[in-house]
Amino acid sequence: MPFIKSLFLFLAALLPLWSFAQQRPKPTPAPPPKGQRIELLPGTRELVGGTFNGVEIRKLLGNVSFRQENTFLYCDSAYQYLDRNAIEAFSNVRIVDNDTITITGDRGTYDGDTRKARMTGNVTMRDPRMTLTTQVLDYDLSKNLAYYSTGGHLVDPENTLDSQYGYYNTTSKVFSFKRNVHLVTKENDITTDTLQYNTVAKIAYFFGPTRIKGKQGNIYAENGNYNTLTKVSNFQRNAKIETPSYLLGGDKLVYDEVRQYGVATGHVSMTSKKDNVVLRGDVGRYWRALGRTKVYGSSPVMRNISDGDTLYLAADTLISVEGRAPQNAAGVLYAFPRVKIFRKDLQGRCDSLTYDRQDSIIYLNKRPVLWADQNQLTADSMQLRQRKGKIDQMRLYANSFIIGQDTLLDFNQVKGRNMVAYFVDSKIKKVNVLGNAESLYFALDGDTAVTGMNKAVSANMTLRFADSKLQTISYLTNADASFIPPHELKEEDKKLKDFNWRPTERPTRRLVLGKHFALPAKARRKPKAKPRSTSKSRPAPAKAKPVKRNAPVKATPPARPAAPAKPAPKTR
């Protein structure tokens, strides 16, 4: 018992100490360190001290000046709050920081502990590189940061800038602007939403949709920078250069205004406004003074829409030269190598190509081959002439050869030195073979049986077509023709010399367009909801077999034309 009683008395004595330790309040944090006291400099004409509303204030009148470290404040009159190390200044207020930053205004406040100043009314901020005017300006001298939110106007020797919000780091000399930013340089007028401007390097950085209007053209981008001294732009995100004649764009764009030279990369697109020509590729180079654009990378493609017909042209490199009157107002397009052509009524290949857009003439060089309907045309070089967006003539030069396959898979053939093919509504109507003309045509009975083969040689001949089918052959000079019945036909007689059938090389629309003009995917139709069955015993309907949509339709080959009349034997 004595031990238990002693233990109880010991715990009772410790309980108040333990309770005090649990309830003891947390120590209050130390107040932030106060800044150096603001010093009133000599020269003030009148000083009135006193306590107003419980606050100790000095009223200072006439030629008032203060100092804190390297910061000076001047004004016509001021209130100095002694208990909180602060000043309220009135009329002709001026703050000078480190002999480099000068801020003037109608009224100002300055807290010496936080080293923060606010200037209001006709505020001007100057440093050796720029002048800023606004209505309200806050300046944090500890962080060397000035900022405004009521609209500001910045001027330096080369540029002017306006914005709704602005921040200026007086150490790095970098301005940050937001909302309705408008920068005017000697050459350009720039509008954007967010911009940073280095007043030392004279470089503007853009972070949002930006438009640059200049004497040589306009630029649009959504991110990048512009050097106002070197006049070099470096833009990203949907960048574009627009001139009165052309529009060049890409994911990234670098443009030098002095050299008038630009480089675009990624999803490059060049549009000629005069003749509705669009070039697309991975890389584009633009020489403004020369009116020259080069597009390459991932088999660039040209698209030309004329009177509802669209011509697509792909090659490793496309070069567009801007038209200049009076020689060629529309311009010229060059494509090389491995050129591919596609339009709904014509496909082709060649090694190099020249497209004179003023005369609508396409020159095909180095082993060109064209396909029109069921006909294959080859020569050493060709000309494709258009009228109102439709094929008007094809001119074949040297080793000209036309091949067409009939319903029985035999080959009708014409060859000669040169040829001129005439078209109506983009369908072949007549072919003039000029020099060393040869023809080989199969005669059919009802498109199901061969009745013979016509073979002829002449200096010149003319072939006439209807619905792309041969109707007649006229031998103009020194004709030598023969008709070979089916039982006398030999395989070596069925082909003229230099015969070369190349159907696997015929370009498809998808092959020519590649990734640059891909068609949008068609939206799938949602299946209709099946009605709910009200009877549990009713059997479920049998599933219908799926129907294949967009299934290819096998085209019926055109019927073979009837054999032309056998010519009379030559008279010597």
XYZ file of C-alpha atoms in Angstrom:
572
model
C 0.000 0.000 0.000
C 2.677 2.608 0.785
C 4.294 1.887 -2.649
C 1.038 2.334 -4.567
C 0.274 5.551 -2.763
C 3.726 6.955 -3.544
C 3.359 6.037 -7.255
C -0.033 7.770 -7.427
C 1.349 10.960 -5.911
C 4.280 10.930 -8.422
C 1.992 10.605 -11.439
C -0.313 13.314 -10.107
C 2.650 15.659 -9.917
C 3.703 14.935 -13.537
C 0.212 15.341 -15.039
C 0.157 19.186 -15.079
C 3.576 19.272 -16.745
C 2.492 16.801 -19.425
C -0.748 18.712 -20.028
C 1.154 21.988 -20.403
C 3.489 20.400 -22.915
C 0.508 19.210 -25.012
C -1.282 22.586 -24.943
C 1.744 24.844 -25.437
C 1.144 27.063 -28.527
C 3.450 26.791 -31.536
C 6.055 29.541 -31.759
C 5.077 32.352 -34.136
C 7.384 32.754 -37.138
C 9.793 35.622 -37.049
C 8.658 38.676 -39.034
C 10.333 39.143 -42.384
C 13.523 41.147 -42.210
C 12.957 44.839 -42.656
C 14.721 46.738 -45.367
C 17.104 49.570 -44.795
C 15.383 52.680 -43.494
C 14.354 55.150 -46.168
C 16.551 58.206 -45.765
C 15.172 61.714 -46.278
C 17.757 63.762 -48.139
C 18.422 67.441 -47.422
C 16.691 70.093 -49.495
C 13.033 69.694 -48.559
C 11.524 73.158 -48.125
C 8.870 72.286 -45.520
C 8.432 69.378 -43.131
C 5.390 68.855 -40.889
C 5.360 65.958 -38.454
C 2.514 64.541 -36.453
C 0.177 61.694 -35.774
C -2.867 61.384 -37.940
C -5.506 58.742 -37.183
C -3.026 57.021 -34.916
C -0.331 56.840 -37.597
C 2.915 58.770 -37.316
C 3.464 60.636 -40.576
C 5.844 63.223 -41.959
C 4.303 65.621 -44.465
C 7.007 66.843 -46.839
C 6.543 69.745 -49.250
C 8.790 71.116 -52.006
C 11.807 69.481 -53.654
C 11.416 66.209 -51.740
C 13.998 63.447 -52.217
C 14.628 60.071 -50.545
C 17.274 57.386 -50.764
C 17.456 53.671 -49.990
C 20.681 51.924 -51.029
C 21.066 52.684 -54.797
C 17.454 53.763 -55.259
C 16.388 57.425 -55.228
C 12.868 58.875 -55.167
C 12.011 62.495 -56.048
C 8.661 64.319 -55.924
C 6.951 67.655 -55.173
C 5.343 66.383 -51.949
C 5.137 63.161 -49.960
C 3.890 61.340 -46.882
C 6.586 59.387 -45.049
C 5.172 56.605 -42.803
C 7.807 56.126 -40.113
C 6.230 53.086 -38.448
C 6.223 50.949 -41.618
C 9.129 52.365 -43.641
C 6.976 53.502 -46.570
C 6.395 56.593 -48.708
C 3.442 57.989 -50.639
C 4.624 60.535 -53.225
C 2.658 63.141 -55.219
C 3.282 65.232 -58.368
C 6.321 64.860 -60.625
C 7.255 61.595 -58.988
C 10.515 60.043 -60.196
C 12.300 56.839 -59.142
C 15.910 56.222 -60.239
C 17.339 52.735 -59.700
C 21.090 52.050 -60.106
C 21.434 55.045 -62.435
C 19.928 52.969 -65.281
C 16.167 52.682 -64.676
C 14.069 55.848 -64.386
C 10.326 55.743 -63.684
C 8.157 58.877 -63.667
C 4.463 59.416 -62.928
C 1.803 61.552 -61.261
C 1.664 59.554 -58.051
C 3.669 56.782 -56.444
C 4.021 54.546 -53.411
C 7.148 52.814 -52.168
C 7.555 50.174 -49.436
C 11.109 50.159 -48.135
C 10.770 46.750 -46.447
C 9.463 44.833 -49.491
C 11.235 47.194 -51.922
C 8.121 47.402 -54.079
C 6.955 50.547 -55.845
C 3.736 51.432 -57.655
C 3.480 54.388 -60.021
C 0.154 55.684 -61.400
C -0.888 58.359 -63.875
C 1.103 59.060 -67.082
C 3.789 56.568 -66.123
C 7.029 56.441 -68.117
C 9.825 53.926 -67.582
C 13.187 54.458 -69.307
C 16.448 52.619 -69.570
C 19.267 53.142 -72.135
C 17.517 50.804 -74.612
C 13.805 51.611 -74.467
C 10.961 53.789 -73.183
C 7.735 52.341 -71.754
C 4.553 54.369 -71.135
C 1.472 53.118 -69.253
C -1.045 54.298 -66.634
C -0.146 51.953 -63.784
C 3.238 50.291 -63.240
C 4.403 48.016 -60.411
C 8.136 47.614 -59.863
C 9.722 44.993 -57.591
C 13.267 46.234 -57.003
C 14.303 43.021 -55.219
C 13.398 40.876 -58.240
C 14.190 43.603 -60.803
C 10.735 43.065 -62.323
C 8.330 45.723 -63.610
C 4.815 44.869 -64.778
C 1.599 46.533 -65.951
C -1.960 45.366 -66.675
C -3.725 48.461 -68.025
C -2.060 48.601 -71.443
C 1.435 49.747 -72.316
C 3.394 51.289 -75.187
C 7.084 50.432 -75.699
C 9.473 52.355 -77.974
C 13.098 51.609 -78.835
C 15.246 52.995 -81.689
C 13.998 50.332 -84.156
C 10.520 49.279 -83.006
C 7.316 50.141 -81.188
C 5.157 47.668 -79.262
C 1.727 47.773 -77.608
C 0.027 45.198 -75.358
C -2.541 44.845 -72.587
C -0.196 43.149 -70.100
C 3.570 43.401 -69.822
C 6.487 42.271 -67.642
C 10.025 43.631 -67.849
C 13.074 42.064 -66.217
C 15.517 44.926 -65.769
C 18.431 42.487 -65.327
C 17.947 40.287 -68.402
C 16.370 43.178 -70.363
C 13.590 40.850 -71.515
C 9.984 41.997 -71.910
C 7.018 39.575 -71.778
C 3.757 40.758 -73.333
C 0.259 39.284 -73.437
C -3.105 40.117 -74.944
C -3.455 42.187 -78.129
C 0.289 42.435 -78.741
C 1.210 44.699 -81.664
C 4.857 45.104 -82.721
C 5.776 47.544 -85.500
C 9.276 47.458 -87.031
C 10.722 49.397 -89.955
C 9.751 46.592 -92.334
C 6.879 44.705 -90.675
C 3.668 44.979 -88.713
C 3.353 42.069 -86.222
C 0.289 41.029 -84.214
C 0.140 38.160 -81.724
C -1.289 37.140 -78.356
C 1.888 36.311 -76.381
C 5.373 37.653 -77.055
C 8.758 37.953 -75.393
C 11.122 40.668 -76.566
C 14.823 40.903 -75.745
C 15.709 44.601 -75.823
C 19.446 43.778 -76.068
C 19.392 41.157 -78.837
C 16.299 42.748 -80.464
C 14.705 39.306 -80.852
C 10.950 38.736 -80.488
C 9.684 35.299 -79.385
C 6.084 34.312 -80.201
C 3.872 31.857 -78.291
C 0.554 31.849 -80.108
C -1.034 32.707 -83.472
C 1.187 35.394 -85.006
C 0.826 37.450 -88.188
C 3.642 39.451 -89.758
C 2.672 41.873 -92.528
C 5.582 43.155 -94.582
C 6.357 44.917 -97.832
C 7.471 41.646 -99.448
C 4.606 39.491 -98.149
C 2.914 38.183 -95.046
C 3.944 35.472 -92.573
C 1.730 33.473 -90.225
C 2.825 31.019 -87.516
C 1.836 29.806 -84.064
C 5.280 29.634 -82.447
C 8.769 30.946 -83.173
C 10.951 34.041 -83.133
C 11.886 37.039 -85.250
C 15.198 38.934 -85.158
C 14.369 42.592 -85.770
C 18.018 43.370 -86.610
C 18.890 40.538 -89.034
C 15.270 40.281 -90.276
C 15.350 36.473 -89.948
C 12.164 34.627 -88.896
C 12.189 31.135 -87.401
C 8.648 29.841 -87.041
C 6.934 26.575 -86.139
C 3.402 25.202 -86.031
C 1.493 25.824 -89.232
C 3.886 28.460 -90.597
C 3.085 30.228 -93.896
C 4.605 32.848 -96.218
C 2.102 34.665 -98.419
C 2.915 36.917 -101.375
C 0.542 38.343 -104.009
C 1.287 35.303 -106.204
C 2.230 32.436 -103.875
C 1.489 30.853 -100.503
C 4.263 28.691 -98.962
C 3.707 26.837 -95.705
C 4.997 24.008 -93.521
C 5.380 22.769 -89.960
C 8.569 24.837 -89.631
C 9.648 27.894 -91.573
C 12.845 29.947 -91.650
C 12.747 33.149 -93.716
C 15.506 35.704 -94.300
C 14.020 39.015 -95.445
C 17.386 40.465 -96.488
C 18.234 37.518 -98.750
C 14.541 36.991 -99.580
C 15.065 33.292 -98.990
C 12.899 30.852 -97.023
C 13.033 27.160 -96.072
C 9.932 25.213 -94.998
C 9.997 21.652 -93.616
C 7.281 19.167 -92.693
C 3.953 19.045 -94.585
C 5.178 21.685 -97.033
C 2.580 23.243 -99.325
C 3.130 25.836 -102.065
C 0.076 27.345 -103.780
C 0.203 29.413 -106.964
C -2.818 31.704 -106.766
C -2.833 32.650 -110.452
C -3.420 29.197 -111.935
C -4.640 27.090 -108.989
C -1.490 24.967 -108.749
C -0.541 23.351 -105.421
C 2.798 21.667 -104.641
C 3.192 19.475 -101.553
C 6.241 17.721 -100.121
C 8.496 17.414 -97.069
C 10.951 20.265 -97.788
C 10.412 23.536 -99.634
C 12.886 26.295 -100.538
C 11.737 29.706 -101.716
C 13.765 32.431 -103.477
C 11.516 35.478 -103.472
C 13.688 37.660 -105.758
C 13.879 34.875 -108.348
C 10.237 33.843 -107.975
C 11.486 30.276 -107.593
C 10.223 27.477 -105.313
C 11.777 24.030 -104.943
C 9.842 21.215 -103.223
C 11.296 17.763 -102.542
C 11.217 14.861 -100.079
C 8.784 11.871 -100.006
C 7.900 12.189 -103.704
C 6.296 15.655 -103.770
C 3.063 16.106 -105.708
C 1.615 18.881 -107.866
C -2.144 19.335 -108.161
C -3.643 21.476 -110.915
C -7.418 21.943 -111.131
C -8.773 23.363 -114.376
C -12.419 23.381 -115.464
C -13.268 20.565 -113.097
C -10.450 18.264 -114.250
C -7.592 17.606 -111.839
C -4.051 16.772 -112.917
C -1.696 15.201 -110.357
C 2.027 15.043 -111.003
C 4.659 13.467 -108.711
C 8.474 13.356 -108.923
C 11.523 13.389 -106.664
C 11.866 17.165 -107.125
C 9.423 19.875 -108.228
C 10.557 23.396 -109.145
C 8.078 26.191 -109.794
C 9.222 29.436 -111.446
C 6.932 32.416 -111.046
C 5.591 33.888 -114.254
C 6.781 37.272 -115.426
C 5.249 39.269 -118.241
C 5.586 39.562 -121.127
C 7.444 36.265 -121.694
C 5.355 33.969 -119.472
C 2.863 35.468 -117.054
C 1.691 32.096 -115.704
C 5.063 30.476 -114.966
C 6.764 27.126 -115.542
C 6.943 23.902 -113.511
C 9.891 21.483 -113.735
C 9.695 17.888 -112.427
C 12.524 15.328 -112.220
C 13.392 12.482 -111.961
C 10.929 9.542 -111.883
C 7.895 11.582 -112.919
C 4.407 10.095 -112.550
C 1.198 11.618 -113.967
C -2.407 10.888 -113.091
C -5.738 12.263 -114.191
C -8.931 10.318 -114.724
C -8.457 10.114 -118.502
C -4.656 10.004 -118.684
C -1.755 8.421 -116.795
C 1.947 8.479 -117.568
C 5.610 8.252 -116.618
C 8.856 9.854 -117.740
C 12.241 10.840 -116.344
C 11.811 14.630 -116.546
C 8.999 17.016 -117.389
C 8.394 20.710 -118.104
C 4.947 22.236 -117.673
C 4.456 25.611 -119.382
C 1.380 26.833 -117.555
C 0.802 29.791 -119.857
C 0.445 27.666 -123.013
C -0.847 24.599 -121.082
C 1.834 22.438 -122.727
C 3.537 19.578 -120.880
C 6.891 18.410 -122.276
C 7.837 14.816 -121.370
C 11.462 13.741 -121.817
C 13.512 10.491 -121.588
C 11.442 7.386 -122.339
C 7.987 8.842 -121.683
C 4.943 6.580 -121.685
C 1.288 7.623 -121.552
C -1.913 5.634 -121.158
C -5.213 6.993 -122.522
C -8.136 4.604 -122.096
C -6.926 1.267 -123.556
C -4.031 2.804 -125.488
C -0.350 2.969 -124.516
C 1.773 5.663 -126.199
C 5.586 5.770 -126.148
C 8.284 7.838 -127.877
C 11.683 9.387 -127.193
C 9.909 12.607 -126.143
C 6.348 13.936 -126.109
C 4.237 17.043 -125.879
C 0.866 17.037 -124.144
C -1.207 20.046 -125.197
C -4.334 21.097 -123.309
C -7.192 23.422 -124.045
C -9.579 24.593 -121.339
C -8.208 21.972 -118.983
C -8.786 19.041 -121.369
C -6.362 17.088 -123.548
C -6.297 18.573 -127.039
C -3.201 17.037 -128.697
C -0.374 14.616 -128.053
C 2.778 14.991 -130.108
C 5.205 12.071 -130.154
C 8.765 12.571 -131.414
C 11.125 9.780 -132.582
C 10.369 6.059 -132.215
C 6.669 6.704 -131.690
C 4.590 3.637 -130.783
C 0.897 3.165 -129.869
C -0.392 -0.153 -128.508
C -3.986 -1.087 -127.637
C -5.256 -4.420 -126.287
C -8.551 -5.829 -127.613
C -11.181 -8.057 -125.988
C -9.306 -11.203 -126.996
C -6.081 -9.834 -125.447
C -4.421 -9.329 -128.827
C -2.470 -6.118 -129.425
C -3.306 -3.534 -132.083
C -0.204 -1.502 -132.907
C 0.907 1.615 -134.787
C 4.467 2.888 -135.013
C 6.348 5.565 -136.908
C 8.932 8.285 -136.674
C 6.599 11.002 -135.307
C 2.905 11.109 -134.449
C 0.216 13.673 -133.660
C -2.838 12.424 -131.756
C -5.959 14.627 -131.639
C -8.549 14.448 -128.853
C -12.140 15.610 -128.438
C -13.578 15.675 -124.903
C -10.362 13.956 -123.778
C -11.027 10.953 -126.121
C -8.688 10.094 -128.985
C -10.218 10.886 -132.397
C -7.399 10.876 -134.923
C -3.722 9.944 -135.145
C -1.398 11.156 -137.918
C 1.697 8.973 -138.307
C 4.477 10.919 -140.012
C 7.374 8.913 -141.454
C 8.051 5.157 -141.533
C 4.469 4.357 -140.580
C 3.525 0.768 -139.710
C 0.238 -0.635 -138.426
C -0.947 -4.014 -137.201
C -4.642 -4.543 -136.376
C -6.722 -7.648 -135.676
C -10.149 -8.040 -137.264
C -12.845 -9.585 -135.054
C -16.208 -11.179 -135.660
C -18.538 -9.927 -132.956
C -15.674 -9.406 -130.516
C -15.463 -13.167 -130.038
C -13.363 -14.534 -132.897
C -10.390 -13.365 -134.938
C -11.115 -13.184 -138.662
C -7.630 -12.055 -139.615
C -4.940 -9.434 -139.140
C -4.319 -6.295 -141.176
C -0.678 -5.319 -141.546
C 0.448 -2.253 -143.463
C 3.531 -0.142 -144.144
C 3.410 3.406 -145.503
C 5.400 6.592 -145.439
C 2.479 8.309 -143.646
C -0.938 7.202 -142.485
C -3.988 8.515 -140.642
C -6.049 6.558 -138.118
C -9.546 7.631 -137.089
C -11.317 6.532 -133.921
C -14.832 6.547 -132.453
C -15.293 5.925 -128.715
C -11.533 5.244 -128.570
C -11.989 2.366 -131.104
C -10.279 2.317 -134.475
C -12.655 2.930 -137.387
C -10.518 3.526 -140.477
C -6.884 3.657 -141.603
C -5.824 5.821 -144.502
C -2.469 5.114 -146.174
C -1.199 8.338 -147.660
C 2.048 7.520 -149.436
C 3.688 4.350 -150.799
C 1.282 1.970 -149.043
C 2.029 -1.767 -148.787
C -0.742 -3.652 -146.956
C -1.701 -7.277 -146.458
C -4.417 -9.278 -144.735
C -3.377 -12.489 -142.975
C -6.129 -15.045 -142.224
C -6.205 -16.699 -138.761
C -4.785 -20.058 -139.858
C -1.710 -18.358 -141.299
C -0.951 -16.206 -138.248
C 2.308 -16.888 -136.430
C 3.297 -15.512 -133.027
C 6.222 -13.587 -134.495
C 3.806 -11.866 -136.918
C 1.633 -10.490 -134.087
C 4.100 -7.849 -132.901
C 5.905 -5.040 -134.613
C 9.580 -4.467 -133.958
C 10.354 -2.722 -130.616
C 6.997 -3.843 -129.192
C 6.972 -3.259 -125.383
C 3.709 -3.588 -123.455
C 4.088 -2.044 -119.954
C 0.759 -2.237 -118.067
C 2.386 -2.830 -114.654
C 4.015 0.614 -114.862
C 0.701 2.452 -115.253
C 0.412 4.812 -112.251
C -2.619 4.604 -109.998
C -4.176 7.550 -108.237
C -2.992 6.324 -104.853
C 0.573 5.817 -106.117
C 0.818 9.347 -107.512
C -0.896 11.165 -104.622
C 1.032 9.303 -101.910
C 0.535 10.844 -98.465
C 0.254 14.444 -99.641
C -3.276 14.372 -101.092
C -4.757 11.369 -99.314
C -8.541 11.174 -99.449
C -10.373 11.529 -96.130
C -11.692 8.284 -94.721
C -15.393 7.778 -95.281
C -17.476 7.712 -92.127
C -19.017 4.356 -91.400
C -22.771 4.220 -91.105
C -24.044 3.108 -87.751
C -26.194 -0.050 -87.967
C -29.842 0.456 -87.213
C -30.939 -0.795 -83.808
C -32.931 -4.005 -83.990
C -36.470 -3.810 -82.568
C -36.893 -5.550 -79.246
C -38.879 -8.779 -79.379
C -41.991 -8.846 -77.188
C -42.386 -12.621 -77.368
C -39.850 -14.841 -75.648
C -40.757 -17.852 -77.823
C -40.219 -15.976 -81.099
C -37.046 -17.246 -82.812
C -34.261 -14.807 -83.606
C -33.976 -13.851 -87.294
C -31.171 -15.402 -89.288
C -28.110 -13.209 -89.743
C -27.751 -11.728 -93.226
C -24.478 -12.156 -95.023
C -22.423 -8.929 -94.940
C -22.417 -6.910 -98.133
C -18.994 -5.681 -99.291
C -19.080 -1.962 -99.890
C -17.006 -0.241 -102.564
C -16.183 -3.599 -104.180
C -14.281 -3.159 -107.457
C -16.322 -3.631 -110.613
C -14.677 -5.557 -113.425
C -14.694 -3.395 -116.522
C -15.776 -4.917 -119.812
C -13.023 -4.488 -122.444
C -14.007 -2.430 -125.455
C -15.013 -4.313 -128.569
C -12.420 -4.707 -131.298
C -13.048 -2.570 -134.357
C -13.878 -4.224 -137.594
C -10.970 -4.830 -139.918
C -10.400 -2.099 -142.445
C -10.911 -2.902 -146.099
C -7.955 -4.562 -147.704
C -6.183 -2.000 -149.847
C -5.761 -2.542 -153.540
C -2.361 -3.883 -154.648
C 0.196 -1.338 -155.563
C 0.760 -0.478 -159.179
C 4.281 -0.003 -160.252
